[in-house]
mmCIF file of C-alpha atoms in Angstrom:
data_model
loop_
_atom_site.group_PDB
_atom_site.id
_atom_site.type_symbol
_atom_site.label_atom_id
_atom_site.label_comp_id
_atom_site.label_asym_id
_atom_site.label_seq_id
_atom_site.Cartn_x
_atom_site.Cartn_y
_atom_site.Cartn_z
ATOM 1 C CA UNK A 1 -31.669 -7.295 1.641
ATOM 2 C CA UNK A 2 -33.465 -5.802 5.059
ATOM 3 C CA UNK A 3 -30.525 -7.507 7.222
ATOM 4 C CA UNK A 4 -28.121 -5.902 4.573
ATOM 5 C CA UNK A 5 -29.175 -2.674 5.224
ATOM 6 C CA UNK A 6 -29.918 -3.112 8.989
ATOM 7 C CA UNK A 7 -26.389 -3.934 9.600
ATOM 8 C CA UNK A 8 -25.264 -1.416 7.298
ATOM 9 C CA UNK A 9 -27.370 1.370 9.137
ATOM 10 C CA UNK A 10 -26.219 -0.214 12.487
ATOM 11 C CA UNK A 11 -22.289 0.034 11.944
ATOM 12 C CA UNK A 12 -23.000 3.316 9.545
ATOM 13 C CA UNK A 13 -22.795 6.176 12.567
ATOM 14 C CA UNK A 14 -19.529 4.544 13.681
ATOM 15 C CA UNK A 15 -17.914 4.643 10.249
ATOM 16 C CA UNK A 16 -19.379 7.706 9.548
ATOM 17 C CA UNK A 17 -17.391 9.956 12.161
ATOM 18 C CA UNK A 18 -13.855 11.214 11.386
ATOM 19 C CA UNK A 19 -10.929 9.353 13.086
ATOM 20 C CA UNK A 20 -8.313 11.870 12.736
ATOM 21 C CA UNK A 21 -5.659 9.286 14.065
ATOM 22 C CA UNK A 22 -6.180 6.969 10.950
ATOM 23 C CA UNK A 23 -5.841 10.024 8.573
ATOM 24 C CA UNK A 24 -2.956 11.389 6.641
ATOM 25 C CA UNK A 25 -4.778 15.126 7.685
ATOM 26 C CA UNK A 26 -6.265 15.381 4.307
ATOM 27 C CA UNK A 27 -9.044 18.342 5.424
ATOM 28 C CA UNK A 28 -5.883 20.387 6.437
ATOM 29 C CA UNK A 29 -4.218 20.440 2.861
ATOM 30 C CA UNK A 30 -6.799 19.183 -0.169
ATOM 31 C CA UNK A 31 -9.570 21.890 0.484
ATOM 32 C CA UNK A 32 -8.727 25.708 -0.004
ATOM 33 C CA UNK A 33 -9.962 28.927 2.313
ATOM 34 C CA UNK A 34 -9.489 32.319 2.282
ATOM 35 C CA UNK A 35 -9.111 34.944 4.749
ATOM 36 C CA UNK A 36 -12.151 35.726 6.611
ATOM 37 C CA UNK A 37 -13.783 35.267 10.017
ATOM 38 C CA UNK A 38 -13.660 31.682 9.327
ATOM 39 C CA UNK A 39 -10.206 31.501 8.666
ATOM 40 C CA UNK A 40 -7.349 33.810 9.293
ATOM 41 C CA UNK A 41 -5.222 32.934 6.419
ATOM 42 C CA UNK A 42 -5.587 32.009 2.620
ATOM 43 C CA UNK A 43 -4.588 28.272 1.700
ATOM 44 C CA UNK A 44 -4.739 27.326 -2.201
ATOM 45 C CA UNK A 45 -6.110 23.855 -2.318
ATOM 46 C CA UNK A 46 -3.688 21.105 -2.207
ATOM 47 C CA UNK A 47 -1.087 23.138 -0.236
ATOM 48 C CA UNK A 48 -0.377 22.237 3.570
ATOM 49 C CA UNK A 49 -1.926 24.552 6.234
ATOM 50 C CA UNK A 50 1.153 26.226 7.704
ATOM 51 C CA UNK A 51 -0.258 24.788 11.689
ATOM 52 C CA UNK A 52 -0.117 21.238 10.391
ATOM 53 C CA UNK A 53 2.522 19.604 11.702
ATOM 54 C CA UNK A 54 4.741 16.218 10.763
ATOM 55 C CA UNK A 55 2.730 13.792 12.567
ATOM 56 C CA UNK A 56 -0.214 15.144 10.765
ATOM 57 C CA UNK A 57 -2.074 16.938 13.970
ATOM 58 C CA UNK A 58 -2.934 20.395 14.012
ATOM 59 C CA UNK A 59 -0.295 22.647 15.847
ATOM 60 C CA UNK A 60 -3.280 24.902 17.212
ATOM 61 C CA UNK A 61 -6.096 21.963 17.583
ATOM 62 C CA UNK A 62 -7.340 23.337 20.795
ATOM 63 C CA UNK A 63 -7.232 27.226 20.270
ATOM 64 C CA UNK A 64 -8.566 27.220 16.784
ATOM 65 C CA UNK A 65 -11.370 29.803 17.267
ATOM 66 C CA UNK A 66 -9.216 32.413 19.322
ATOM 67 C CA UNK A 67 -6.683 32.193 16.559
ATOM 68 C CA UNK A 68 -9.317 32.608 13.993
ATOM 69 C CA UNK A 69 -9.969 29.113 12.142
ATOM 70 C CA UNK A 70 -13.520 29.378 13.019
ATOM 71 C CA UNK A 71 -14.308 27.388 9.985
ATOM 72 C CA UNK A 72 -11.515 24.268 11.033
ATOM 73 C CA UNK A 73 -13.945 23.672 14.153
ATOM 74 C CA UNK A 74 -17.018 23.677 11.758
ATOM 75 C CA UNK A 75 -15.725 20.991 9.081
ATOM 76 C CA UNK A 76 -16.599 17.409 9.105
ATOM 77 C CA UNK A 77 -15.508 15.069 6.735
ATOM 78 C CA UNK A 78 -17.751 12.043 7.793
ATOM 79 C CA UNK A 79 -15.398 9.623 8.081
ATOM 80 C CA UNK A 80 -13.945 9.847 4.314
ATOM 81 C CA UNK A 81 -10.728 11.269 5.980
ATOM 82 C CA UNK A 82 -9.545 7.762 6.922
ATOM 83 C CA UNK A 83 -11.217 5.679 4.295
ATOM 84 C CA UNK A 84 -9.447 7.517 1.352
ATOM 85 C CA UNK A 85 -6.118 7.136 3.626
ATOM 86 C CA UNK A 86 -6.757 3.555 5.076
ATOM 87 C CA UNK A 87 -8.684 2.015 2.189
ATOM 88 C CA UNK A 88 -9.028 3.969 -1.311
ATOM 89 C CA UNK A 89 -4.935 4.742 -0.941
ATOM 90 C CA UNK A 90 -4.022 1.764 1.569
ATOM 91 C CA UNK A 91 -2.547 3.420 3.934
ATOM 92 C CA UNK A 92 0.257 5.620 1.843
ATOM 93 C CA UNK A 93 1.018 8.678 3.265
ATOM 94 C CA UNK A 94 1.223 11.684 0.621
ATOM 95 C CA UNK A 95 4.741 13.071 2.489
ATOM 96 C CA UNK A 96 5.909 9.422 2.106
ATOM 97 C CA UNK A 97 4.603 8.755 -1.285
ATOM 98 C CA UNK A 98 4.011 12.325 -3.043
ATOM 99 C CA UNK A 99 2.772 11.031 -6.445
ATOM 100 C CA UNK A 100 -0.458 9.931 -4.732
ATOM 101 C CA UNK A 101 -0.751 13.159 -3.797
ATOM 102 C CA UNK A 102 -2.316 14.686 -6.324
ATOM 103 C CA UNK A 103 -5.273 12.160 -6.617
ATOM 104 C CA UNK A 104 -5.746 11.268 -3.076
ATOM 105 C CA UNK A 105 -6.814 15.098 -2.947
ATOM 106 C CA UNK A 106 -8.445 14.973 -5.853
ATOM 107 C CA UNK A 107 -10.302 12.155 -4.561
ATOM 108 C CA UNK A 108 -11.048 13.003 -1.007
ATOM 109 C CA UNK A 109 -14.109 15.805 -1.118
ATOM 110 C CA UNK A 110 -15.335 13.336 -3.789
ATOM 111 C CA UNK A 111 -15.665 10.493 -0.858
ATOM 112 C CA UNK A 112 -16.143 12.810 1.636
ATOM 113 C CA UNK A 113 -19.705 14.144 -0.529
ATOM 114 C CA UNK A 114 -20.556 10.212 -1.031
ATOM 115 C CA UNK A 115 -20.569 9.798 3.155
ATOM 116 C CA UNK A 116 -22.653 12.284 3.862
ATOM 117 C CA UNK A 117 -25.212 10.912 1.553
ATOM 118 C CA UNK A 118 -24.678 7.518 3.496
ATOM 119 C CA UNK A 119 -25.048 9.865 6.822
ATOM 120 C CA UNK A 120 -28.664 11.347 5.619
ATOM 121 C CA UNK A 121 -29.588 7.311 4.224
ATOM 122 C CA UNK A 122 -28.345 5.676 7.560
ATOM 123 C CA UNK A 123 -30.774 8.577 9.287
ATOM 124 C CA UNK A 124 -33.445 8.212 7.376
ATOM 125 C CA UNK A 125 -33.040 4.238 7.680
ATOM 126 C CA UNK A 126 -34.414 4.993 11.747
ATOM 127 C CA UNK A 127 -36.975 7.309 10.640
ATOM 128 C CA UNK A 128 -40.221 5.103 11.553
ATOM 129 C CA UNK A 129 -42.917 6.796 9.828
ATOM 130 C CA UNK A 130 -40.588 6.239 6.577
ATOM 131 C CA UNK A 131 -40.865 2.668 6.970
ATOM 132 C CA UNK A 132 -42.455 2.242 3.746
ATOM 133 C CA UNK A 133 -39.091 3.615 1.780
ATOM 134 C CA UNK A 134 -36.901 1.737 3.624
ATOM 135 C CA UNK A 135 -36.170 -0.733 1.114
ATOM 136 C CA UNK A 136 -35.423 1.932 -1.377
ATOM 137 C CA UNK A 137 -32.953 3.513 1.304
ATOM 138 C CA UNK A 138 -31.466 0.617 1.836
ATOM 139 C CA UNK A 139 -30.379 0.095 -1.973
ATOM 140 C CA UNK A 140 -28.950 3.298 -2.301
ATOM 141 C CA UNK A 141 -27.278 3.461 1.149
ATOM 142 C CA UNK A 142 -25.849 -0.222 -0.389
ATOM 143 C CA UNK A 143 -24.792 1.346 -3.814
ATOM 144 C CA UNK A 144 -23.541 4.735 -2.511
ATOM 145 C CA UNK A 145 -21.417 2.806 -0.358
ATOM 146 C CA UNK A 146 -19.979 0.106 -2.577
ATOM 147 C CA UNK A 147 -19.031 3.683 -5.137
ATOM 148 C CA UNK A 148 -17.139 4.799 -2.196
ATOM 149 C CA UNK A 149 -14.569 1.340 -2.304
ATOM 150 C CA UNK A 150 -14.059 2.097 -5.535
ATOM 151 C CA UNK A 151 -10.647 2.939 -7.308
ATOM 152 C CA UNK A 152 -9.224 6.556 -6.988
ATOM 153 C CA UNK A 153 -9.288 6.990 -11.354
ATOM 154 C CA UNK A 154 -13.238 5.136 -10.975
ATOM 155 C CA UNK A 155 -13.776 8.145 -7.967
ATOM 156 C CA UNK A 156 -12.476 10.972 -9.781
ATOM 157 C CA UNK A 157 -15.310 10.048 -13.015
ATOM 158 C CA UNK A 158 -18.326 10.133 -10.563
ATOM 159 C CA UNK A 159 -21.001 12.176 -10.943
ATOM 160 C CA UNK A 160 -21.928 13.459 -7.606
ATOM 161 C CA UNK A 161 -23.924 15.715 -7.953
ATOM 162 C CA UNK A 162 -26.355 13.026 -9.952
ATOM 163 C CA UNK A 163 -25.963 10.883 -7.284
ATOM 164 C CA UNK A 164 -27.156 13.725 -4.810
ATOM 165 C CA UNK A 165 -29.821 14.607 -6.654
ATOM 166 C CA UNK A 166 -31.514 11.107 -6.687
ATOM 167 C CA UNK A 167 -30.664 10.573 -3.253
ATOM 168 C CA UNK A 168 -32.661 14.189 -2.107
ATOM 169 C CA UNK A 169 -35.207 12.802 -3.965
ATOM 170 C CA UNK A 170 -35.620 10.178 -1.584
ATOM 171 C CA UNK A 171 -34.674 11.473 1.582
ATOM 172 C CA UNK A 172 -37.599 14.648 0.550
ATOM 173 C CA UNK A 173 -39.797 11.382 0.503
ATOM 174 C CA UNK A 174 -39.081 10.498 3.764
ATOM 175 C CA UNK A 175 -38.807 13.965 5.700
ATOM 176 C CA UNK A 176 -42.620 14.514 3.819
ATOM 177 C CA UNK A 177 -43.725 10.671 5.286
ATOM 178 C CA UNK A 178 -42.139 12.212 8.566
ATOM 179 C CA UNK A 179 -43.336 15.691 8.998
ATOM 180 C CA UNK A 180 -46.752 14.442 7.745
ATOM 181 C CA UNK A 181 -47.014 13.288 11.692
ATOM 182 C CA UNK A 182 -47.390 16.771 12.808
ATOM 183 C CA UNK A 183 -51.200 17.397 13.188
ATOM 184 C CA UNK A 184 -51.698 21.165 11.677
ATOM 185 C CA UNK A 185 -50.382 22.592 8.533
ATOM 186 C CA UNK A 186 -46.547 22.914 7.825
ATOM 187 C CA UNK A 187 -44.553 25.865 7.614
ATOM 188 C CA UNK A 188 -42.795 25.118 4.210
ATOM 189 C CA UNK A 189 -39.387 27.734 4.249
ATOM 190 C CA UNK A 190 -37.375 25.788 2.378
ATOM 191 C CA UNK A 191 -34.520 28.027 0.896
ATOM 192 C CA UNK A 192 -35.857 30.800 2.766
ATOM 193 C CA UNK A 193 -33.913 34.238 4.463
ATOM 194 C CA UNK A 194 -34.601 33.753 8.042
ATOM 195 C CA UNK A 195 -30.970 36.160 8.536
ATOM 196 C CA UNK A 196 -31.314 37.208 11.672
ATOM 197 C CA UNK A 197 -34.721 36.259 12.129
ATOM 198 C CA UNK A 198 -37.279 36.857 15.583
ATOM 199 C CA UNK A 199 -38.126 33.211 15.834
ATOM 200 C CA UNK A 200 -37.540 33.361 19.728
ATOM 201 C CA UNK A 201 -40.050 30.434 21.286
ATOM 202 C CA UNK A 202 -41.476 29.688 17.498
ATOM 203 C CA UNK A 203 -43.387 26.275 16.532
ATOM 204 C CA UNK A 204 -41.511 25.226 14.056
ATOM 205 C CA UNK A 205 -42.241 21.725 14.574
ATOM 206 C CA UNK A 206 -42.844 20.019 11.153
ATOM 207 C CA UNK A 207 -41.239 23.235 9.448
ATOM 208 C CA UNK A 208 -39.680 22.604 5.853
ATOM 209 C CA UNK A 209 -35.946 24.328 6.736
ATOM 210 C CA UNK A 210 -34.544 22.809 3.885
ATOM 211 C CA UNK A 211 -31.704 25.271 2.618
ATOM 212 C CA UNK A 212 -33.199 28.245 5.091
ATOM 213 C CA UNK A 213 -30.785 30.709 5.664
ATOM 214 C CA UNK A 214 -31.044 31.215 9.372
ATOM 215 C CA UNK A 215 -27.535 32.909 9.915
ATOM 216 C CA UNK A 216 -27.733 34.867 13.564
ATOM 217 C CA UNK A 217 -31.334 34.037 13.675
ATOM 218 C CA UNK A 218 -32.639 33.952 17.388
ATOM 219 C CA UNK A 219 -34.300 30.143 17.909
ATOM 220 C CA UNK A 220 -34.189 30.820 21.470
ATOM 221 C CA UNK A 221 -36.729 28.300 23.031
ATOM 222 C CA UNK A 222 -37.789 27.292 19.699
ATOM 223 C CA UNK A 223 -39.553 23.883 18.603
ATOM 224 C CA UNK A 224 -37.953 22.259 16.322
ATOM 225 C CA UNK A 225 -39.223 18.648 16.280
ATOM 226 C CA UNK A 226 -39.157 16.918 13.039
ATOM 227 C CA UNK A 227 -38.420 20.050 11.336
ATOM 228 C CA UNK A 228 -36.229 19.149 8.264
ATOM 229 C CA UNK A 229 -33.128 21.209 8.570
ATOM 230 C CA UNK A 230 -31.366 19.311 5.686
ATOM 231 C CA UNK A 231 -28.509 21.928 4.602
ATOM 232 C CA UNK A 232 -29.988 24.657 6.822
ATOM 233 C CA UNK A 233 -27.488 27.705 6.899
ATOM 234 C CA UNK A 234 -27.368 27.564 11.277
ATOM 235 C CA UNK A 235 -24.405 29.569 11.775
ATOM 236 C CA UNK A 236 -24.208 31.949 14.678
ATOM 237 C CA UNK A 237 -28.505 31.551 15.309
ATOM 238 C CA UNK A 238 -29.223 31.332 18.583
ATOM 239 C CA UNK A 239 -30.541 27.905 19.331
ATOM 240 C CA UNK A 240 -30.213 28.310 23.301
ATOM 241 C CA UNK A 241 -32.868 26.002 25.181
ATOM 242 C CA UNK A 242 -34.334 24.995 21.759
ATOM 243 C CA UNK A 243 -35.753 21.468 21.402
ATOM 244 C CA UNK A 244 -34.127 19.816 18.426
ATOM 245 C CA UNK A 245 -34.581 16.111 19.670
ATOM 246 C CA UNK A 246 -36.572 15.167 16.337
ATOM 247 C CA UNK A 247 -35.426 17.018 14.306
ATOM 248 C CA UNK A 248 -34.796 15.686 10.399
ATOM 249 C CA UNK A 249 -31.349 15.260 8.540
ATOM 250 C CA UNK A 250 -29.363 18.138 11.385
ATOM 251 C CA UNK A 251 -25.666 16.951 11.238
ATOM 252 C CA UNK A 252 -23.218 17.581 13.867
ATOM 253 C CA UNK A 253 -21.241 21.255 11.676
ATOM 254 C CA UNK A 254 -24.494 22.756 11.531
ATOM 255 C CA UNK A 255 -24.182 22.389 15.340
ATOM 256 C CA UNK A 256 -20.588 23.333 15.903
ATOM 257 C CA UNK A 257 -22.076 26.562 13.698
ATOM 258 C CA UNK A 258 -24.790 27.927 15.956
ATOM 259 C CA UNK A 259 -25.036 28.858 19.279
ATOM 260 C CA UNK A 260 -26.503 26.910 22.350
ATOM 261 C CA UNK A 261 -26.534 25.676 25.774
ATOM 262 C CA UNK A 262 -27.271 23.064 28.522
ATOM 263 C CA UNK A 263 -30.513 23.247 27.468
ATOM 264 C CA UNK A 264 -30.997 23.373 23.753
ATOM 265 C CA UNK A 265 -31.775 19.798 23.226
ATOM 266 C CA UNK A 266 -29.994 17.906 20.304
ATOM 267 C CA UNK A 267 -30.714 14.497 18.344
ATOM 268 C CA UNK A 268 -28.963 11.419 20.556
ATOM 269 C CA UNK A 269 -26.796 10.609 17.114
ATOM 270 C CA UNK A 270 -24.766 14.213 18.097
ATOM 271 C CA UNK A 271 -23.488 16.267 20.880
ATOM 272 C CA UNK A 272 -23.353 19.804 22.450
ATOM 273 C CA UNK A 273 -20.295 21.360 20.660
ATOM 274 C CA UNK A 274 -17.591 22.348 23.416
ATOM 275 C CA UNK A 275 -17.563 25.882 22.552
ATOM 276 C CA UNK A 276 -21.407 26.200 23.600
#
């Protein structure tokens, strides 16, 4: 079972991250957005986003923020994109083959929700001082992905947000195991409004940021080492020069979100955004 789920983890950030190329450009047509600074149209889910062209790329790919799709550059579908093309529909395109339509979009934010479970298990899977959950991780990173080979009609009867639920349970294990390192008392904020906080050069390390809403909040120089940022809202803060190296359960939109530079420090599993 430990090999199992060491191989799984191993191969997991690989099959985690979208491949656009093997994708029938499903985040451009099942999800829905309205007009706002994130997006500079409405799109009812389902329908086709008027810059996606035939070949299924993006017509505006790289000047999606000056022409106002903000939100396209924040979006990450964690590999489910090409799964749900490649595997769950076999590679039918939805132009080629429009009765799968319907349930391939139906489908895809329901696989796309079940890999970024897998993403959070695979990361807490390297979290050493978690050690002692790993076999439980390991189960439900093996369950959660065997649910996501399933058929389309077994997909659309999941309960997700069940599934979610006991994951968080486990991953809160593990961030607790983790933060548990940091010598001193722990700033618990989960949920918290942090808008626009002054948390210039704060020690944060350890910090609960689970579901903080730190929209436009200043983190300039800010510690942020084994903090748990699980679902943290990051957009527009100010994380220029912050240290995020250790951080717990930060994925790659909440990122593309914020603000940074050369020297805000991110976790090795993700990268500066271009736009920084």
């Amino acid at each position: 079972m430990a090999s199992t789920a060491a191989s799984l983890s191993e191969k997991g950030r690989h099959s985690l991250r979208a491949d656009c190329e093997s994708c029938f450009a499903l985040c451009c047509v099942a999800p829905a957005f309205s007009a706002s600074t994130d997006f500079a149209i409405n799109k009812n889910a389902g329908q086709a986003c008027p810059n996606l062209r035939q070949d299924f790329r993006c017509g505006i790919h790289t000047r999606l923020r000056p022409q106002g799709f903000r939100g396209c550059t924040v979006y990450d579908c964690f590999g489910a994109g090409q799964k749900v093309s490649q595997i769950t529909f076999g590679g039918q395109d939805w132009r080629q083959a429009p009765r799968t339509a319907r349930q391939m979009f139906e489908v895809f934010p329901i696989v796309r929700d079940l890999h970024e479970l897998l993403w959070y298990l695979t990361e807490a899977l390297t979290l050493q001082p978690a050690r002692s959950l790993h076999g439980e991780l390991g189960l439900a990173l093996e369950e959660i992905e065997r649910l996501t080979h399933n058929s389309p009609d077994a997909l659309a009867k999941l309960d997700v947000a069940a599934l979610r639920r006991d994951v968080n349970v486990l991953l809160l294990r593990a961030s607790e195991l983790v933060r548990a390192e940091v010598p001193r008392k722990k700033k618990d904020r989960r949920g918290a409004d942090l808008i626009g906080a002054k948390l210039k050069g704060a020690d944060l390390r350890g910090a609960n940021l689970r579901g903080a809403y730190l929209i436009g909040a200043d983190l300039r120089g800010a510690d942020l080492r084994m903090a748990d940022l699980t679902g943290a809202d990051l957009r527009d803060a100010d994380l220029r020069g912050a240290d995020l190296t250790d951080s717990i359960f930060l994925i790659q939109s909440q990122l593309d979100a914020a603000k940074g530079d050369a020297h805000t420090r991110v976790p090795p599993s993700l990268t500066h955004p271009g736009h920084w």
